[in-house]
PDB file of N, CA and C in Angstrom:
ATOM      1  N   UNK F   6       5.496  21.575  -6.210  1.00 88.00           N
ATOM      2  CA  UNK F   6       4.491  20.605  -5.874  1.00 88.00           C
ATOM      3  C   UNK F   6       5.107  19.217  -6.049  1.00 88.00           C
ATOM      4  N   UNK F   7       4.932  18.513  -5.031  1.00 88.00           N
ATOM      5  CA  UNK F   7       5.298  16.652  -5.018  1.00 88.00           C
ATOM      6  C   UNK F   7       3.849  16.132  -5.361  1.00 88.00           C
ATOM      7  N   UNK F   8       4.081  15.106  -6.362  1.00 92.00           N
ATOM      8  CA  UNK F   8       3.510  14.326  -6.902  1.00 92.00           C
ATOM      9  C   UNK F   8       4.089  12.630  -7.057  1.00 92.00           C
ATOM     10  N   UNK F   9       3.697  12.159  -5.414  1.00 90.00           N
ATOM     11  CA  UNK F   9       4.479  11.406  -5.052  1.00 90.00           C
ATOM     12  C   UNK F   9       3.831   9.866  -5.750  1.00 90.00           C
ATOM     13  N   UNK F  10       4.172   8.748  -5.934  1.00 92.00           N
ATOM     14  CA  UNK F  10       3.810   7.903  -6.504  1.00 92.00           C
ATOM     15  C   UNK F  10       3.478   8.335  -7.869  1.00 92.00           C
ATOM     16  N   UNK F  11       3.479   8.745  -8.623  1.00 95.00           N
ATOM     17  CA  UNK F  11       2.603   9.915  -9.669  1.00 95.00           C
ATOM     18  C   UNK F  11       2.117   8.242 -10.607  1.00 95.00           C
ATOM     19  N   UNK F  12       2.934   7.268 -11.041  1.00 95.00           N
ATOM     20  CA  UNK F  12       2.630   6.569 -11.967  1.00 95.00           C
ATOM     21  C   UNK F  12       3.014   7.438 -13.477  1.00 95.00           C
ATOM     22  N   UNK F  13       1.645   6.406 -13.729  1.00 96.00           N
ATOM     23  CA  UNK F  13       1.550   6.898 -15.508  1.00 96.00           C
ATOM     24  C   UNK F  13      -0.439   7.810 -15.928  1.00 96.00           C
ATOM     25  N   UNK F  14      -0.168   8.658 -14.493  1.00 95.00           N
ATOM     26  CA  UNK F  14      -1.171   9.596 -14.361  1.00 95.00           C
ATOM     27  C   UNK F  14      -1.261  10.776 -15.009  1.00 95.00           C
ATOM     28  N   UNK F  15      -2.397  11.246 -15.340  1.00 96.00           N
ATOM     29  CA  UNK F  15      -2.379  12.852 -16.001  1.00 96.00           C
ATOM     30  C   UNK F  15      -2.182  13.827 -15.019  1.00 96.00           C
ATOM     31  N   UNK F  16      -2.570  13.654 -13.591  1.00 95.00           N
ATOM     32  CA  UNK F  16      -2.706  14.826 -12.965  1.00 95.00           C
ATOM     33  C   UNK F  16      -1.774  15.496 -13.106  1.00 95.00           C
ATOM     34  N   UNK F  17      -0.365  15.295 -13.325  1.00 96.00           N
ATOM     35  CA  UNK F  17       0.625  16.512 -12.923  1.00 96.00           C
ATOM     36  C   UNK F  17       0.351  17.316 -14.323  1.00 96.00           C
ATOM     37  N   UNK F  18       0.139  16.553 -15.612  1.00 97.00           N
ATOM     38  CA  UNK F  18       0.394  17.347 -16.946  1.00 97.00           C
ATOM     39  C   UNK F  18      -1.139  18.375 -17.359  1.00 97.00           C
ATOM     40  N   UNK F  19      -1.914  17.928 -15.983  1.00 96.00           N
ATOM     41  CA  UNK F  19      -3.128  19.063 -16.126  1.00 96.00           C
ATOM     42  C   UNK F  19      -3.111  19.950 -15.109  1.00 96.00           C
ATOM     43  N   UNK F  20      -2.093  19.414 -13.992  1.00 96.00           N
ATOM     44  CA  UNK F  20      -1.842  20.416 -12.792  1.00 96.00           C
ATOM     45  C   UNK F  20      -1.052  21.783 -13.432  1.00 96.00           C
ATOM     46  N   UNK F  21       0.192  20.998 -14.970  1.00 97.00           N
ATOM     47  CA  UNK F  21       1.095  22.087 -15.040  1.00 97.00           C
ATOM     48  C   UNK F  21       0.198  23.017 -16.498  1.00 97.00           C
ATOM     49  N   UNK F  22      -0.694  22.204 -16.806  1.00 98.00           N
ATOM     50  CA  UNK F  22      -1.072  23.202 -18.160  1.00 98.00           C
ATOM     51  C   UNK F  22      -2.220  24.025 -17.596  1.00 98.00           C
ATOM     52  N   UNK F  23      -2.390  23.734 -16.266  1.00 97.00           N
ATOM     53  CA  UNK F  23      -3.369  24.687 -15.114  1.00 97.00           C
ATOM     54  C   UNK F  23      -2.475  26.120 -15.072  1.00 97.00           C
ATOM     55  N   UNK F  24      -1.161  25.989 -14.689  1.00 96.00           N
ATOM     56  CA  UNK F  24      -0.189  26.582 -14.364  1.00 96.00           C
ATOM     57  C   UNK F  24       0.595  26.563 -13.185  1.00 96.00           C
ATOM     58  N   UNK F  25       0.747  25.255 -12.728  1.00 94.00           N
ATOM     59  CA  UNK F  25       1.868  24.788 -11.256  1.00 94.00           C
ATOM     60  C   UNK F  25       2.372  24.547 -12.325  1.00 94.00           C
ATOM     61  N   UNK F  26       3.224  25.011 -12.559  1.00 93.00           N
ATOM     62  CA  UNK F  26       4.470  24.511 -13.519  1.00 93.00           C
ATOM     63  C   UNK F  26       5.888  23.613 -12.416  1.00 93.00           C
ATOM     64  N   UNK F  27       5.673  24.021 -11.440  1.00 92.00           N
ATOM     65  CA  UNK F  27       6.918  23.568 -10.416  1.00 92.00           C
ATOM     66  C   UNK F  27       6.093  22.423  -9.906  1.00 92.00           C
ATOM     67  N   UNK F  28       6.979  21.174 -10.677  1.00 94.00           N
ATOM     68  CA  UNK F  28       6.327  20.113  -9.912  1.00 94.00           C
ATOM     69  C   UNK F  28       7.543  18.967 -10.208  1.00 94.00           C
ATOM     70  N   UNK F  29       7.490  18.149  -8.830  1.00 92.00           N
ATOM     71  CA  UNK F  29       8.004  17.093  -9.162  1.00 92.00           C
ATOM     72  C   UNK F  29       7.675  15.719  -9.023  1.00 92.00           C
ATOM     73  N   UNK F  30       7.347  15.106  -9.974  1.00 94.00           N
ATOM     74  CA  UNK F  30       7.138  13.840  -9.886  1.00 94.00           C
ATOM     75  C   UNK F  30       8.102  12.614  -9.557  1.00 94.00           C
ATOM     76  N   UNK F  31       7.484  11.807  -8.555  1.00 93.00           N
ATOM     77  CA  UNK F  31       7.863  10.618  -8.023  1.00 93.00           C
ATOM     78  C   UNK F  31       7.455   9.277  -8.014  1.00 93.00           C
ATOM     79  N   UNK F  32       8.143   8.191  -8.411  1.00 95.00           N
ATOM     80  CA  UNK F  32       7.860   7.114  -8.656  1.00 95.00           C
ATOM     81  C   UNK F  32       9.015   6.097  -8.279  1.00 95.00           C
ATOM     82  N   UNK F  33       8.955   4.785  -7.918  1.00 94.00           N
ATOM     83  CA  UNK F  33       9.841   3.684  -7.898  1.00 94.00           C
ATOM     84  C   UNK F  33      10.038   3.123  -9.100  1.00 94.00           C
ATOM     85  N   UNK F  34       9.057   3.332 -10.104  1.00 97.00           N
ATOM     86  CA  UNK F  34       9.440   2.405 -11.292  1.00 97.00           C
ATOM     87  C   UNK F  34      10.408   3.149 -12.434  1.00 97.00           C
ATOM     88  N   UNK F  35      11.994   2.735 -12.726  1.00 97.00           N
ATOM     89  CA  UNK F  35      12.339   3.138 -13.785  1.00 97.00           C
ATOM     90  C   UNK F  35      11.484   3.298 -15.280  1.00 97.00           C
ATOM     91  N   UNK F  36      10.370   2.358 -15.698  1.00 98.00           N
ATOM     92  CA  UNK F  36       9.924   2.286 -17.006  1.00 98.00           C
ATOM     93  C   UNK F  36       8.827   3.093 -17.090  1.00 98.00           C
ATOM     94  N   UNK F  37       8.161   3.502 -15.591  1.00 97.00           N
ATOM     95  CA  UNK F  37       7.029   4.513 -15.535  1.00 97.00           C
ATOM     96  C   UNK F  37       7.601   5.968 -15.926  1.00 97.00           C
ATOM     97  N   UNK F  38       8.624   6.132 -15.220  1.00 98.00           N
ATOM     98  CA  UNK F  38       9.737   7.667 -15.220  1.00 98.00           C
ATOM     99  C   UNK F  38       9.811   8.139 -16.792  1.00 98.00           C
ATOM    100  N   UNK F  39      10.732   6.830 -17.119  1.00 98.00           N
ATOM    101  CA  UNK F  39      11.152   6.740 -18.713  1.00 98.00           C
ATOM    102  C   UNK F  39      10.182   7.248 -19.428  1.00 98.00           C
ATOM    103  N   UNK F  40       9.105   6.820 -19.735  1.00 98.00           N
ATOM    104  CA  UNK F  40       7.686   6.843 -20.124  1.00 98.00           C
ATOM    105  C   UNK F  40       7.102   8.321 -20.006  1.00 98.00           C
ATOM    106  N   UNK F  41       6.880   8.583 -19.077  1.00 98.00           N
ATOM    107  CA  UNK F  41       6.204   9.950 -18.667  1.00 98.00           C
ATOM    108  C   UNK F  41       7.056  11.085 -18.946  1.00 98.00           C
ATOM    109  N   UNK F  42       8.787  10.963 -18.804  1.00 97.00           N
ATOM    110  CA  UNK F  42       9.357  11.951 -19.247  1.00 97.00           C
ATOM    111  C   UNK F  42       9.677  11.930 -20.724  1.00 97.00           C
ATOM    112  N   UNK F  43       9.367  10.998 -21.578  1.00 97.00           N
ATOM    113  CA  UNK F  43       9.258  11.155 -22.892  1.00 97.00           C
ATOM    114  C   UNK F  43       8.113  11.346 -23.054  1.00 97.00           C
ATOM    115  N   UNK F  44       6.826  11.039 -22.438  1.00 96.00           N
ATOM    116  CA  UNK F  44       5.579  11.843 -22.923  1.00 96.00           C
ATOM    117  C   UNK F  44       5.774  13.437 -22.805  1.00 96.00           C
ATOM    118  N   UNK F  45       6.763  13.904 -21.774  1.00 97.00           N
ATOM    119  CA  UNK F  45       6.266  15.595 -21.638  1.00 97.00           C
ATOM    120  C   UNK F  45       7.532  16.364 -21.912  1.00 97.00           C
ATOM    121  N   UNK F  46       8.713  15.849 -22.076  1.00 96.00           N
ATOM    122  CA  UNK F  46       9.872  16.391 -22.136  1.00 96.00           C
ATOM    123  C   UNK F  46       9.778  17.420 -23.027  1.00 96.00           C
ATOM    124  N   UNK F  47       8.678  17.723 -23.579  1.00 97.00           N
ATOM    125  CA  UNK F  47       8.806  18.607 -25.164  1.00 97.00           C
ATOM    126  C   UNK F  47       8.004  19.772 -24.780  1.00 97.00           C
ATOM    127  N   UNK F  48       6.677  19.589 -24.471  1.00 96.00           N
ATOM    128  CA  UNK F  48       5.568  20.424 -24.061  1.00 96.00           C
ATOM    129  C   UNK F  48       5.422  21.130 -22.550  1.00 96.00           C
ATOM    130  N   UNK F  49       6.256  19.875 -21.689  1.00 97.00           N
ATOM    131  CA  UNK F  49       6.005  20.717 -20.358  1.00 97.00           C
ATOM    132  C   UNK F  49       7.805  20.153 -20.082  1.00 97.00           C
ATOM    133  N   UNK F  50       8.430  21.169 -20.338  1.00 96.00           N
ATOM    134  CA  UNK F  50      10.020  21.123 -19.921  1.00 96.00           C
ATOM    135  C   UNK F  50      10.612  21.067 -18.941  1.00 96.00           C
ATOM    136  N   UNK F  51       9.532  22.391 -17.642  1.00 96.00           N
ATOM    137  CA  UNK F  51      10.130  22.721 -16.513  1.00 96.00           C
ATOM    138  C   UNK F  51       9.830  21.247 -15.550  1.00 96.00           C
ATOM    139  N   UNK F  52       9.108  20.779 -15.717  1.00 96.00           N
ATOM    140  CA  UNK F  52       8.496  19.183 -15.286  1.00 96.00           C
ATOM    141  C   UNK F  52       9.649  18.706 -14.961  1.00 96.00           C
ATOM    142  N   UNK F  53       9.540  17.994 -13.323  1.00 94.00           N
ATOM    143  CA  UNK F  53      10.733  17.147 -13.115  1.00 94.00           C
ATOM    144  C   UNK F  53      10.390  15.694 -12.975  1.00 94.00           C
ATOM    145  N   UNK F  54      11.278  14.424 -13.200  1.00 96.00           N
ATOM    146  CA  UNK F  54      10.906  13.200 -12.780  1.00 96.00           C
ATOM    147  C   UNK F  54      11.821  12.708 -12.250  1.00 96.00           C
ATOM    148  N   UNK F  55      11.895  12.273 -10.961  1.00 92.00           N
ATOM    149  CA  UNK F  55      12.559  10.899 -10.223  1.00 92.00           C
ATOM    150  C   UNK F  55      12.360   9.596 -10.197  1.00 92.00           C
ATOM    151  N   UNK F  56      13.180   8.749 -10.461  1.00 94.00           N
ATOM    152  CA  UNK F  56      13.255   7.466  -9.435  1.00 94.00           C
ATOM    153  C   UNK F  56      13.372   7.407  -8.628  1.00 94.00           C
ATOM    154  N   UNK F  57      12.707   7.268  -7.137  1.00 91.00           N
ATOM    155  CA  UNK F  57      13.374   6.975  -5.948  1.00 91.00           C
ATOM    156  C   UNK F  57      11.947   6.224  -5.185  1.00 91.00           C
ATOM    157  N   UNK F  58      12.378   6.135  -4.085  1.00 86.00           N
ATOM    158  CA  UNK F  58      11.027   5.227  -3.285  1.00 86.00           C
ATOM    159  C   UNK F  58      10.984   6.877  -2.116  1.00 86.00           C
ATOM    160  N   UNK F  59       9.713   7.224  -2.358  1.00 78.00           N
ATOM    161  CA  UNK F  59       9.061   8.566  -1.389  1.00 78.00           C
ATOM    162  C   UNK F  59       9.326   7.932  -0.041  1.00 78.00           C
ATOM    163  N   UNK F  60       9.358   7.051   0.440  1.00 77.00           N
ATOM    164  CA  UNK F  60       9.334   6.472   1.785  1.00 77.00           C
ATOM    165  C   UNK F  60      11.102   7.419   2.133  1.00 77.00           C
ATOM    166  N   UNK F  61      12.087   8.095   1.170  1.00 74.00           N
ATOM    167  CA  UNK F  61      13.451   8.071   1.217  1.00 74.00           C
ATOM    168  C   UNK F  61      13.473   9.806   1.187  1.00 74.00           C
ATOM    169  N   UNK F  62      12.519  10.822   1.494  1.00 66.00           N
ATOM    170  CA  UNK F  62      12.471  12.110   1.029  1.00 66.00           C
ATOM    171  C   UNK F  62      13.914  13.153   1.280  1.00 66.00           C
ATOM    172  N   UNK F  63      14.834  12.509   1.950  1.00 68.00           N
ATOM    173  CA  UNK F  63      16.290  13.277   2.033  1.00 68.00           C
ATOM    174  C   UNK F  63      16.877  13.196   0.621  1.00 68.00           C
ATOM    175  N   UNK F  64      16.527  11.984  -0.126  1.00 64.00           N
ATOM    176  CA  UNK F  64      17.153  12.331  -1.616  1.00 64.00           C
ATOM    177  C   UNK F  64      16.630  13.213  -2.843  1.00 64.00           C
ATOM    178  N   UNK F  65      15.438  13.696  -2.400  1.00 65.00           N
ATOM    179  CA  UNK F  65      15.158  15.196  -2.704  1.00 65.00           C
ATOM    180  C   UNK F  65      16.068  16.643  -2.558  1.00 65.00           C
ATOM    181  N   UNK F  66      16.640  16.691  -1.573  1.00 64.00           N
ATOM    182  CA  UNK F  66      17.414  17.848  -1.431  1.00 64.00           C
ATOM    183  C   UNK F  66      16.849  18.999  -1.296  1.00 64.00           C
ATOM    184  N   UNK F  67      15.158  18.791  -1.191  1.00 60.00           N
ATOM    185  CA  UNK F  67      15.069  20.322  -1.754  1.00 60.00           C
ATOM    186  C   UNK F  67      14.313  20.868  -0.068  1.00 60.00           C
ATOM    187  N   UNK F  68      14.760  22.362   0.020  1.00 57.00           N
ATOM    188  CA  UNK F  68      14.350  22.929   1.660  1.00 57.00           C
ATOM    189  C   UNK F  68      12.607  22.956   0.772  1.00 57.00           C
ATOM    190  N   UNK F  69      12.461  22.997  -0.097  1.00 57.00           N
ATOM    191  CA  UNK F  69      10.775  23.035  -0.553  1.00 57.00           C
ATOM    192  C   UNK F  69       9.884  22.144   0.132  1.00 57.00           C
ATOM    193  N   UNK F  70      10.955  20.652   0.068  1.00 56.00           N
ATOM    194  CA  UNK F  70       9.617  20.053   0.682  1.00 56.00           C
ATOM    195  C   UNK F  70      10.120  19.278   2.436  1.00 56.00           C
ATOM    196  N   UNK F  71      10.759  20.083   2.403  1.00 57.00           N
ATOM    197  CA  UNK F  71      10.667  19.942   3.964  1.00 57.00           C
ATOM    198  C   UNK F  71       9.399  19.932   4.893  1.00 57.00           C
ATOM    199  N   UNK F  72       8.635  20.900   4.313  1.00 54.00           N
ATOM    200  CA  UNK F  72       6.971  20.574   5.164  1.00 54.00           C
ATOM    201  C   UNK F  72       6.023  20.733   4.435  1.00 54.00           C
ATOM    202  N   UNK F  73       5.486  19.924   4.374  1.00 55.00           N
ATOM    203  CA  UNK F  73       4.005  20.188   3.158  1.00 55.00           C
ATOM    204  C   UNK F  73       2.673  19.373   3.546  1.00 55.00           C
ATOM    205  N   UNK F  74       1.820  19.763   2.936  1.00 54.00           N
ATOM    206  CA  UNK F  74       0.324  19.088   2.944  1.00 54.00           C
ATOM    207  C   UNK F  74       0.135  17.883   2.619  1.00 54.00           C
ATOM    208  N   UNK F  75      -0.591  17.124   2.543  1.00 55.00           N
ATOM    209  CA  UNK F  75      -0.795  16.265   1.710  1.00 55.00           C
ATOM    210  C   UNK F  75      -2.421  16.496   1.207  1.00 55.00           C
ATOM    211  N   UNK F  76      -2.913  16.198   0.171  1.00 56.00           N
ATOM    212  CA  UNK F  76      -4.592  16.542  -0.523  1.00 56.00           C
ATOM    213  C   UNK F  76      -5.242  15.324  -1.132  1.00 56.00           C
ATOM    214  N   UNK F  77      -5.948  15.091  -0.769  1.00 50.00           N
ATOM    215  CA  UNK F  77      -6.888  13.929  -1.326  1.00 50.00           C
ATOM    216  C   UNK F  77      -7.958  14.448  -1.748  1.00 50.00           C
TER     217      UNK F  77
END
């Protein structure tokens, strides 16, 4: 799961204690990243975080999100 812009939001850390454990979060801000992966680095491990700007999705790498939904 992409969790693009994510910020300094709960959804992903109630998406993964739901059980999407496969998620990756995205953000432009280094101090938001920093932040959020020292809030969960302990409790939710498999949790990923980037820096990058989502507008850039080839620096993902991953064939996962080659096509996906988006949900509001």
């Amino acid at each position: 799961m992409l969790v693009p812009g994510c910020g300094n939001s709960r959804l992903s850390e109630q998406l993964y204690d739901a059980g999407f454990q496969d998620i990756t979060n995205v953000d432009f801000s280094k101090v938001v990243i920093s932040d959020m992966l020292r809030r969960n680095v302990r409790y939710r491990p498999s949790m990923r975080w980037r820096v990058m700007d989502i507008t850039d999705m080839q620096k993902l790498k991953s064939p996962s999100f080659k096509n996906f939904d988006f949900r509001f």
